[in-house]
XYZ file of C-alpha atoms in Angstrom:
619
model
C 0.000 0.000 0.000
C 1.193 3.486 -0.836
C -0.027 6.659 0.833
C -0.683 9.367 -1.739
C -2.816 11.743 0.317
C 0.042 14.219 0.812
C 1.619 14.013 -2.628
C 1.486 16.822 -5.147
C -1.345 15.761 -7.404
C -1.141 18.551 -9.947
C 2.470 18.235 -11.114
C 1.321 17.318 -14.599
C -1.124 20.190 -14.493
C 1.796 22.537 -13.848
C 3.549 21.012 -16.845
C 0.405 21.511 -18.942
C 0.200 25.176 -17.942
C 3.878 25.603 -18.746
C 3.508 24.097 -22.202
C 0.228 25.793 -23.072
C 0.543 29.078 -21.223
C -2.579 28.172 -19.298
C -4.782 29.168 -22.213
C -5.814 25.662 -23.248
C -7.975 23.615 -20.853
C -6.550 20.187 -20.083
C -9.721 18.457 -21.304
C -9.783 20.224 -24.680
C -7.688 17.465 -26.288
C -8.338 13.727 -26.441
C -5.441 11.286 -26.787
C -6.530 8.459 -29.113
C -3.432 6.317 -29.569
C 0.264 5.899 -28.931
C 2.024 3.645 -31.419
C 5.397 1.995 -31.967
C 8.255 2.087 -32.728
C 9.861 3.011 -29.419
C 13.534 3.908 -29.669
C 15.975 4.022 -26.776
C 19.276 5.597 -27.824
C 22.241 5.308 -25.452
C 25.363 7.381 -26.006
C 28.340 6.538 -23.816
C 30.731 9.101 -25.267
C 34.422 9.441 -24.518
C 34.317 13.171 -23.819
C 37.470 12.948 -21.708
C 40.243 11.030 -23.472
C 42.071 10.510 -20.191
C 39.050 8.886 -18.530
C 37.298 6.876 -21.219
C 33.669 6.002 -20.571
C 33.934 2.954 -22.848
C 36.801 1.303 -20.966
C 36.596 0.026 -17.395
C 39.735 0.340 -15.282
C 41.385 -3.087 -15.234
C 42.846 -2.385 -11.790
C 39.231 -2.374 -10.559
C 37.520 -4.731 -13.008
C 39.040 -8.183 -13.633
C 38.061 -9.068 -17.206
C 38.027 -12.795 -16.359
C 37.059 -13.266 -12.711
C 34.475 -10.451 -12.543
C 32.833 -11.212 -15.886
C 30.182 -13.620 -14.568
C 28.874 -11.279 -11.839
C 25.155 -10.560 -11.776
C 24.137 -7.449 -13.688
C 22.958 -5.412 -10.682
C 26.365 -5.625 -8.947
C 28.585 -5.868 -12.036
C 31.690 -3.682 -11.832
C 31.611 -2.711 -15.504
C 28.448 -1.771 -17.343
C 25.512 0.535 -17.708
C 21.796 0.014 -18.063
C 18.359 1.439 -18.555
C 15.134 0.565 -16.811
C 11.481 1.420 -17.062
C 8.493 0.381 -14.978
C 5.045 1.270 -13.785
C 2.641 0.971 -10.861
C -1.134 0.974 -11.228
C -3.184 1.847 -8.156
C -6.733 1.071 -7.165
C -9.083 3.857 -6.142
C -8.000 5.899 -3.130
C -9.890 4.897 -0.003
C -11.179 7.162 2.743
C -7.817 6.988 4.538
C -5.948 8.263 1.492
C -4.521 4.790 0.831
C -4.476 2.906 -2.483
C -3.690 -0.738 -3.216
C -1.185 -1.599 -5.936
C -3.171 -3.731 -8.401
C -0.663 -3.990 -11.250
C 3.074 -3.454 -11.529
C 5.857 -4.284 -13.935
C 9.329 -3.251 -14.961
C 12.087 -3.950 -17.471
C 15.782 -3.710 -16.647
C 18.372 -3.857 -19.460
C 22.116 -3.957 -18.799
C 25.158 -3.852 -21.086
C 28.484 -5.358 -19.982
C 31.812 -6.255 -21.636
C 32.366 -9.602 -23.295
C 34.557 -12.189 -21.567
C 38.182 -11.067 -21.522
C 37.350 -7.464 -22.470
C 36.880 -4.207 -20.571
C 35.242 -2.332 -23.470
C 31.645 -1.076 -23.384
C 29.591 0.095 -26.372
C 29.753 3.798 -27.146
C 26.550 3.685 -29.195
C 23.509 1.485 -28.551
C 20.147 1.862 -30.280
C 17.323 -0.335 -28.976
C 14.025 -0.287 -30.887
C 10.813 -2.021 -29.774
C 8.293 -2.238 -32.585
C 4.840 -3.749 -33.123
C 1.797 -3.062 -35.277
C -0.874 -3.135 -32.574
C -2.505 -0.084 -34.179
C -2.478 -1.874 -37.572
C -2.889 -5.601 -38.304
C -1.505 -6.542 -34.858
C 0.594 -9.380 -36.288
C 4.234 -8.805 -35.328
C 6.633 -7.749 -32.604
C 10.327 -7.000 -33.022
C 13.267 -6.176 -30.782
C 15.957 -4.446 -32.855
C 19.444 -3.620 -31.602
C 22.449 -1.772 -32.953
C 25.748 -1.715 -31.052
C 29.092 -0.389 -32.231
C 31.048 -3.099 -30.344
C 30.251 -6.576 -29.061
C 28.841 -6.833 -25.548
C 26.889 -9.005 -23.136
C 23.229 -8.069 -22.717
C 21.126 -8.654 -19.611
C 17.345 -8.273 -19.549
C 15.066 -8.764 -16.564
C 11.344 -8.184 -16.690
C 8.798 -8.685 -13.974
C 5.047 -8.221 -13.838
C 2.573 -8.805 -11.030
C -1.080 -8.821 -12.113
C -2.228 -11.119 -9.309
C -4.494 -8.386 -7.929
C -6.127 -7.711 -11.302
C -9.133 -9.641 -12.572
C -8.762 -10.959 -16.127
C -11.812 -12.719 -17.512
C -13.124 -13.682 -14.096
C -9.787 -14.926 -12.723
C -6.822 -13.150 -11.214
C -3.728 -12.427 -13.272
C -0.305 -14.001 -12.927
C 3.136 -13.116 -11.636
C 5.853 -13.418 -14.296
C 9.583 -13.195 -13.590
C 11.918 -13.653 -16.589
C 15.673 -13.176 -16.917
C 17.805 -13.286 -20.075
C 21.567 -13.239 -20.654
C 22.938 -12.974 -24.196
C 26.696 -13.447 -24.175
C 28.337 -11.917 -27.224
C 25.604 -9.758 -28.714
C 26.429 -9.001 -32.379
C 27.873 -5.614 -33.325
C 28.190 -3.497 -36.447
C 25.438 -3.593 -39.033
C 23.987 -5.966 -41.571
C 24.002 -4.721 -45.178
C 20.865 -2.813 -46.146
C 19.868 -5.547 -48.603
C 19.811 -8.079 -45.732
C 17.828 -5.718 -43.487
C 15.277 -5.249 -46.285
C 15.050 -9.035 -46.791
C 14.412 -9.589 -43.071
C 11.505 -7.143 -42.996
C 10.172 -8.485 -46.304
C 10.117 -11.996 -44.834
C 7.933 -10.883 -41.908
C 5.487 -9.279 -44.331
C 6.734 -5.712 -43.941
C 8.654 -5.063 -47.173
C 10.098 -1.580 -47.775
C 7.190 0.775 -48.379
C 4.710 -1.291 -46.347
C 1.890 0.895 -45.046
C 1.497 -1.372 -42.002
C 5.078 -0.902 -40.741
C 5.289 1.645 -37.905
C 8.263 3.893 -38.538
C 10.977 3.260 -41.092
C 13.065 0.208 -41.880
C 16.330 0.688 -39.947
C 19.471 1.738 -41.785
C 21.726 -0.072 -39.318
C 20.970 -3.277 -37.464
C 23.186 -5.637 -35.454
C 20.565 -8.029 -34.090
C 16.825 -8.611 -34.373
C 14.247 -10.842 -32.726
C 11.051 -10.958 -34.799
C 7.784 -12.723 -33.939
C 5.178 -12.843 -36.696
C 1.594 -14.160 -36.749
C 0.850 -14.416 -40.485
C -2.733 -15.575 -39.915
C -3.654 -12.019 -38.904
C -2.399 -10.292 -42.056
C -5.172 -8.261 -43.681
C -3.160 -7.334 -46.791
C -1.246 -9.439 -49.318
C 2.489 -9.795 -48.771
C 5.241 -9.589 -51.360
C 5.821 -12.858 -53.225
C 9.508 -13.792 -52.854
C 10.411 -17.430 -53.468
C 14.097 -16.762 -52.746
C 13.520 -16.182 -49.018
C 13.625 -19.036 -46.458
C 9.950 -18.241 -45.776
C 7.893 -16.839 -48.645
C 5.637 -14.198 -47.024
C 3.049 -14.706 -49.785
C 2.647 -18.396 -48.847
C 3.668 -18.405 -45.196
C 3.184 -20.677 -42.187
C 0.896 -19.541 -39.390
C 3.793 -18.391 -37.222
C 7.394 -17.311 -37.750
C 9.982 -16.576 -35.061
C 13.398 -15.390 -36.219
C 16.681 -14.373 -34.623
C 19.232 -12.772 -36.966
C 22.487 -10.908 -36.474
C 25.784 -9.890 -37.976
C 27.610 -12.833 -36.376
C 27.142 -15.939 -34.269
C 26.135 -15.503 -30.622
C 28.249 -17.237 -27.982
C 25.362 -18.186 -25.695
C 21.823 -17.330 -24.654
C 20.290 -18.213 -21.284
C 16.607 -17.599 -20.541
C 14.916 -18.456 -17.244
C 11.293 -17.670 -16.515
C 8.831 -18.476 -13.746
C 5.070 -17.970 -13.918
C 2.821 -18.136 -10.848
C -0.803 -18.613 -11.850
C -2.952 -16.237 -9.842
C 0.157 -15.275 -7.870
C 0.238 -18.622 -6.021
C 3.698 -20.123 -5.373
C 2.206 -23.652 -5.359
C 0.697 -23.191 -8.834
C 3.756 -22.509 -10.921
C 5.608 -23.326 -14.120
C 9.301 -22.791 -14.746
C 11.102 -22.643 -18.074
C 14.862 -22.694 -18.594
C 16.513 -22.476 -22.025
C 20.241 -22.401 -22.731
C 21.682 -22.199 -26.239
C 25.354 -22.160 -27.187
C 26.921 -20.993 -30.446
C 23.791 -19.642 -32.132
C 23.975 -19.274 -35.926
C 23.690 -15.947 -37.726
C 20.048 -16.748 -38.551
C 17.744 -19.037 -36.566
C 14.194 -19.566 -37.842
C 11.328 -21.333 -36.091
C 8.160 -21.685 -38.127
C 5.048 -23.793 -37.907
C 1.308 -24.191 -37.819
C 1.009 -23.273 -34.130
C -0.915 -20.065 -33.466
C 0.432 -17.200 -31.410
C -2.172 -14.945 -29.859
C -1.782 -11.587 -28.212
C -2.230 -11.467 -24.461
C -5.538 -9.657 -24.753
C -4.514 -7.436 -21.860
C -4.653 -3.671 -22.056
C -2.896 -1.510 -19.529
C -3.624 1.664 -21.512
C -6.576 3.997 -20.990
C -6.488 6.856 -23.468
C -9.343 8.760 -21.839
C -8.768 8.319 -18.123
C -10.939 10.966 -16.417
C -8.499 11.078 -13.510
C -5.649 12.345 -15.742
C -5.258 15.511 -17.779
C -4.002 15.417 -21.372
C -0.272 15.675 -20.673
C -0.581 13.119 -17.876
C -2.332 10.759 -20.269
C 0.384 11.288 -22.855
C 3.247 10.490 -20.486
C 1.420 7.761 -18.574
C 0.151 5.910 -21.644
C 3.384 6.293 -23.598
C 5.163 4.601 -20.707
C 2.542 1.868 -20.368
C 2.446 1.172 -24.098
C 6.230 0.773 -24.175
C 6.112 -1.555 -21.177
C 3.263 -3.478 -22.794
C 5.340 -4.290 -25.892
C 8.043 -5.975 -23.810
C 5.652 -7.738 -21.444
C 3.610 -9.081 -24.352
C 6.819 -10.409 -25.915
C 7.525 -12.224 -22.660
C 4.013 -13.672 -22.544
C 4.424 -15.020 -26.089
C 7.808 -16.607 -25.324
C 6.495 -18.207 -22.123
C 3.664 -19.963 -23.999
C 5.897 -21.231 -26.833
C 6.827 -24.646 -25.320
C 3.170 -25.674 -24.894
C 2.310 -24.453 -28.403
C 5.243 -26.304 -29.964
C 4.527 -29.555 -28.119
C 0.902 -29.226 -29.248
C 1.909 -29.686 -32.905
C 2.744 -33.316 -32.086
C -0.535 -33.906 -30.224
C -4.046 -34.846 -31.274
C -4.648 -31.537 -33.074
C -1.635 -32.044 -35.342
C 0.474 -29.501 -37.156
C 3.957 -28.742 -38.449
C 7.115 -27.353 -36.905
C 10.452 -26.583 -38.560
C 13.710 -25.129 -37.235
C 16.297 -23.777 -39.706
C 19.861 -22.595 -39.072
C 21.231 -20.373 -41.850
C 24.140 -18.049 -42.593
C 21.927 -15.202 -43.900
C 18.329 -14.446 -44.934
C 18.817 -13.055 -48.457
C 19.819 -15.683 -50.995
C 22.772 -13.669 -52.339
C 24.375 -10.461 -51.101
C 25.892 -7.859 -53.398
C 29.375 -8.847 -52.206
C 28.793 -12.404 -53.458
C 27.949 -14.040 -50.103
C 25.505 -16.906 -50.660
C 23.042 -18.257 -48.107
C 24.083 -21.659 -46.785
C 23.025 -24.022 -43.991
C 24.533 -23.276 -40.607
C 24.394 -25.112 -37.298
C 23.544 -24.607 -33.664
C 26.065 -25.749 -31.058
C 23.908 -26.942 -28.150
C 20.340 -26.282 -27.066
C 19.057 -27.410 -23.682
C 15.649 -26.819 -22.142
C 13.827 -27.739 -18.961
C 10.162 -27.024 -18.266
C 8.023 -28.229 -15.385
C 5.671 -27.414 -12.528
C 7.738 -29.144 -9.828
C 11.253 -30.453 -9.214
C 12.090 -32.979 -11.914
C 15.109 -34.865 -13.336
C 17.372 -32.689 -15.450
C 20.457 -33.909 -17.307
C 23.133 -31.357 -18.191
C 26.055 -33.072 -19.929
C 24.612 -35.479 -22.507
C 22.134 -35.270 -25.375
C 18.712 -36.457 -24.272
C 14.950 -36.043 -24.355
C 13.535 -36.958 -20.944
C 9.884 -36.712 -19.912
C 8.974 -37.020 -16.239
C 5.629 -37.210 -14.494
C 5.276 -36.258 -10.827
C 2.368 -38.138 -9.236
C 2.260 -35.625 -6.370
C 1.064 -32.796 -8.636
C -1.855 -34.416 -10.428
C -3.658 -31.571 -8.625
C -2.039 -28.430 -7.207
C -3.299 -25.871 -4.711
C -4.363 -22.931 -6.874
C -5.874 -19.592 -5.986
C -9.366 -20.857 -6.815
C -8.849 -24.305 -5.272
C -7.424 -27.598 -6.596
C -6.496 -27.411 -10.271
C -4.393 -29.335 -12.757
C -0.739 -28.212 -13.002
C 0.391 -25.791 -15.688
C 2.888 -28.419 -16.923
C 1.457 -31.920 -16.273
C 4.522 -33.675 -17.744
C 7.929 -32.088 -17.233
C 10.619 -32.218 -19.891
C 14.394 -32.009 -19.943
C 16.074 -31.739 -23.345
C 19.586 -31.314 -24.713
C 20.527 -31.632 -28.397
C 23.859 -30.671 -29.992
C 25.133 -29.873 -33.481
C 21.836 -29.506 -35.353
C 21.073 -27.469 -38.466
C 17.469 -28.449 -39.228
C 14.531 -30.048 -37.412
C 11.173 -30.835 -38.968
C 8.226 -32.621 -37.408
C 4.627 -32.936 -38.515
C 1.498 -34.876 -37.640
C -1.674 -35.176 -39.711
C -4.562 -36.325 -37.468
C -6.669 -37.241 -40.531
C -4.170 -39.662 -42.107
C -2.305 -40.383 -38.822
C 0.992 -39.816 -40.654
C 3.770 -38.559 -38.392
C 7.121 -37.330 -39.749
C 10.389 -36.398 -38.081
C 13.533 -35.161 -39.833
C 16.763 -34.152 -38.115
C 19.837 -32.738 -39.829
C 23.224 -31.691 -38.527
C 26.623 -33.093 -37.723
C 27.128 -36.680 -36.602
C 26.956 -36.733 -32.835
C 27.389 -39.022 -29.862
C 24.851 -40.869 -27.752
C 21.218 -39.754 -27.444
C 18.993 -40.830 -24.545
C 15.210 -40.813 -24.904
C 13.300 -41.669 -21.739
C 10.268 -41.356 -19.488
C 10.126 -41.540 -15.706
C 7.179 -41.561 -13.300
C 8.087 -40.462 -9.780
C 6.614 -39.163 -6.539
C 7.971 -35.735 -5.669
C 11.693 -35.826 -4.960
C 11.575 -39.499 -3.897
C 13.235 -41.538 -6.650
C 13.616 -44.769 -4.667
C 10.513 -46.318 -6.278
C 9.989 -45.139 -9.837
C 8.611 -46.433 -13.106
C 11.136 -45.716 -15.823
C 11.877 -46.606 -19.413
C 14.534 -45.301 -21.758
C 16.291 -45.934 -25.041
C 19.961 -45.099 -25.583
C 21.106 -44.542 -29.173
C 24.886 -44.959 -29.394
C 25.422 -42.451 -32.202
C 23.158 -39.940 -33.910
C 23.497 -39.864 -37.712
C 24.040 -36.570 -39.493
C 20.711 -36.917 -41.309
C 17.774 -39.054 -40.277
C 14.122 -39.344 -41.236
C 11.290 -41.248 -39.569
C 7.850 -41.502 -41.202
C 5.089 -43.419 -39.420
C 1.566 -44.265 -40.532
C -0.927 -46.794 -39.103
C 0.654 -49.633 -41.128
C 4.402 -49.040 -40.919
C 7.343 -46.969 -39.716
C 10.077 -46.171 -42.253
C 13.514 -45.119 -40.969
C 16.218 -43.628 -43.211
C 19.585 -42.201 -42.131
C 22.896 -41.107 -43.597
C 24.878 -43.583 -41.461
C 24.177 -46.834 -39.588
C 23.553 -46.791 -35.831
C 25.890 -48.840 -33.655
C 23.435 -49.834 -30.919
C 20.031 -48.978 -29.508
C 19.543 -50.127 -25.915
C 16.097 -50.026 -24.332
C 15.517 -50.454 -20.609
C 12.376 -50.407 -18.486
C 11.896 -50.767 -14.742
C 8.905 -50.978 -12.414
C 9.502 -52.363 -8.957
C 11.421 -55.644 -9.276
C 10.526 -56.086 -12.945
C 13.265 -55.104 -15.411
C 13.082 -55.395 -19.186
C 15.839 -54.710 -21.704
C 16.252 -54.897 -25.476
C 19.533 -54.277 -27.291
C 19.765 -53.856 -31.054
C 23.281 -53.972 -32.510
C 24.408 -52.888 -35.952
C 21.239 -51.245 -37.252
C 21.302 -50.558 -41.006
C 20.924 -47.013 -42.312
C 17.388 -47.793 -43.504
C 14.729 -50.237 -42.372
C 10.978 -50.636 -41.998
C 8.886 -51.703 -39.030
C 5.519 -53.161 -39.978
C 2.696 -52.273 -37.602
C -0.960 -53.153 -37.295
C -2.107 -56.752 -37.856
C 1.271 -57.846 -39.253
C 4.153 -56.807 -37.018
C 7.754 -57.115 -38.074
C 11.129 -55.766 -39.125
C 12.670 -55.789 -42.581
C 15.735 -54.220 -44.186
C 17.938 -54.547 -47.255
C 20.921 -55.349 -45.045
C 20.645 -57.408 -41.851
C 20.751 -56.144 -38.301
C 23.775 -57.583 -36.483
C 21.859 -58.897 -33.458
C 18.742 -58.522 -31.317
C 18.997 -59.282 -27.593
C 16.112 -59.399 -25.107
C 16.070 -59.833 -21.334
C 12.980 -59.777 -19.104
C 13.263 -60.616 -15.418
C 12.189 -59.984 -11.852
C 14.890 -62.301 -10.505
C 17.616 -61.238 -8.119
C 20.186 -62.814 -10.473
C 19.042 -62.926 -14.118
C 20.302 -65.851 -16.222
C 21.474 -65.750 -19.824
C 23.521 -67.750 -22.374
C 26.238 -67.152 -24.975
C 25.502 -67.065 -28.699
C 22.089 -67.150 -30.353
C 19.675 -68.636 -27.841
C 16.338 -68.680 -26.045
C 16.416 -69.352 -22.293
C 13.458 -69.289 -19.914
C 13.871 -69.990 -16.187
C 11.279 -70.001 -13.369
C 11.680 -70.278 -9.590
C 8.133 -70.942 -8.386
C 9.133 -70.886 -4.705
C 10.565 -67.357 -4.956
C 8.037 -66.170 -7.592
C 10.912 -65.213 -9.840
C 11.402 -65.686 -13.573
C 13.976 -64.777 -16.187
C 13.821 -64.776 -19.986
C 16.854 -64.234 -22.211
C 17.065 -64.384 -26.005
C 19.486 -63.421 -28.760
C 19.368 -63.803 -32.521
C 21.870 -62.453 -35.043
C 22.004 -61.478 -38.723
C 18.280 -60.751 -38.920
C 17.132 -59.364 -42.248
C 13.411 -59.792 -41.693
C 11.163 -61.023 -38.910
C 7.373 -60.936 -39.166
C 4.375 -61.882 -37.067
C 1.158 -62.512 -38.963
C -2.132 -62.321 -37.073
C -4.521 -65.320 -37.141
C -6.692 -65.533 -40.236
C -9.656 -66.430 -38.004
C -9.043 -65.672 -34.300
C -12.047 -67.824 -33.324
C -10.805 -70.916 -35.151
C -9.378 -73.871 -33.187
C -7.363 -75.006 -36.222
C -4.272 -73.542 -37.921
C -6.297 -70.517 -39.063
C -6.651 -69.481 -35.413
C -2.910 -69.356 -34.736
C -0.460 -66.567 -35.379
C 2.372 -67.279 -37.828
C 5.986 -66.166 -37.578
C 8.537 -65.723 -40.332
C 12.290 -65.223 -39.850
C 14.834 -64.497 -42.573
C 18.552 -64.519 -41.751
C 21.533 -63.801 -43.964
C 23.435 -66.922 -42.847
C 22.628 -69.939 -40.693
C 24.057 -70.317 -37.186
C 23.563 -72.576 -34.128
C 20.602 -71.693 -31.910
C 20.398 -72.957 -28.300
C 17.181 -73.413 -26.312
C 16.973 -73.974 -22.553
C 13.709 -74.056 -20.605
């Protein structure tokens, strides 16, 4: 609570009188809109050559040991911040509750090993909320490379939104090695053309920049009311676009990006979701496009005809709020991205593609040609409670916490924001494509990049932080091919890759029961038949298939190709072990007539091997 009963309430009125000479009543004008772009220009000039503003004293600032300090206490840097408070009506005691607040804090610091700060920084926030309301951009120019810190916070937990209270959002971003200098004008024009705002566009607020080091652009093509320029040479043709495009582009690769965000639904600490993303060695251009729909927040913090404010007050107050709104809406969009992306693989279907490129325009005037690029490492963790998180190996791990099937929300028990947590780390990728058609049930996955090491894919079901009794299953792929494609329909799964896979090891555990399957020497292409006829077939054989299923204290197995089944009835323990090598095809055919007591009622099996070999059986 803030007491405002003794504050000077007419300070903006004094400013109005000063600007108008007192001749124009404050209510004679009506403010109808405040529109982007918003430009923040920072000039850190070296006016004194003996005490340079752009260089921190190395006797005070250690360019190595002090580099990783938090922004607020960093010894070398400068920043800008902007925020707002919205109060409820003043009560009889002259008190007013804070019902909405938010702020943005941006800091600039030297890169690792350097003591140099930018002398010129131009930050532009742009959207077309007054026009088609289809895009948001963050545009940056810096004369030298730097590290950028951004922290934004908003508390709307005391504000009703559609019958429920708003949320608390706390997001923090570090970009290490922000690009510097400027892209050529032809590349800048191509970037804006690709988001549907070609030079001369009547929907673009302001002008296309004449210098640009870095841009983040978010575009919702489904809202475009006018036709876009047809350009087949761009990575995304704006005349035949996807529903959504998200792009990061700059003059050079970015060393790393770390984004951490927490959302409390209704302001409740027990009803929360957390998102952490870390990316290393970002390419010059990173594009995410797909059929998922981005929507605006639907929130409006701006009141252009507030009877409690005079004209100049409205101008300053709403200009500030509109600027804040651009950044907060960007944060809201980014926080909802993981759910939207995962949704493209769900029952509603859709497409998603990630591209890493060297530039947007096909060819620059200096002869530079667009080519595929790559991303070093991307890792992500999202969840509504503590969950397993691997940091040093490539993996996709889903985890389900049985203790949060319901959480204590502001309006009572409610399902968690993130029912199934995810931890992900993938390295050396240049392209990802996945799609699912719910009508045909065809699912496709394509992954391109450099050959990489092991990849773990797993699922774990646990109770809180107690991992002593879990249900878990996982598959470990020994080596990830440079290019791979998986296409699945109701009848079959077709796998194609640029190189063979050494081994795939599957393991599952629930209580005392443990199951394992190990496939060795997988060919670069094969087909799994699904449905009534189940099987495996390939042009070249798989080296071996091994299976173990047991609840025994000491599982039993054999050497060579075999089938062994052992039971200890007294201890209620059993163990099954099997191995078969040089398998080119194995099929199971369903019974012709399941109700028949003759041969037609039995399933049939077919095995094709490249060469014969001894096979041992022990039961």
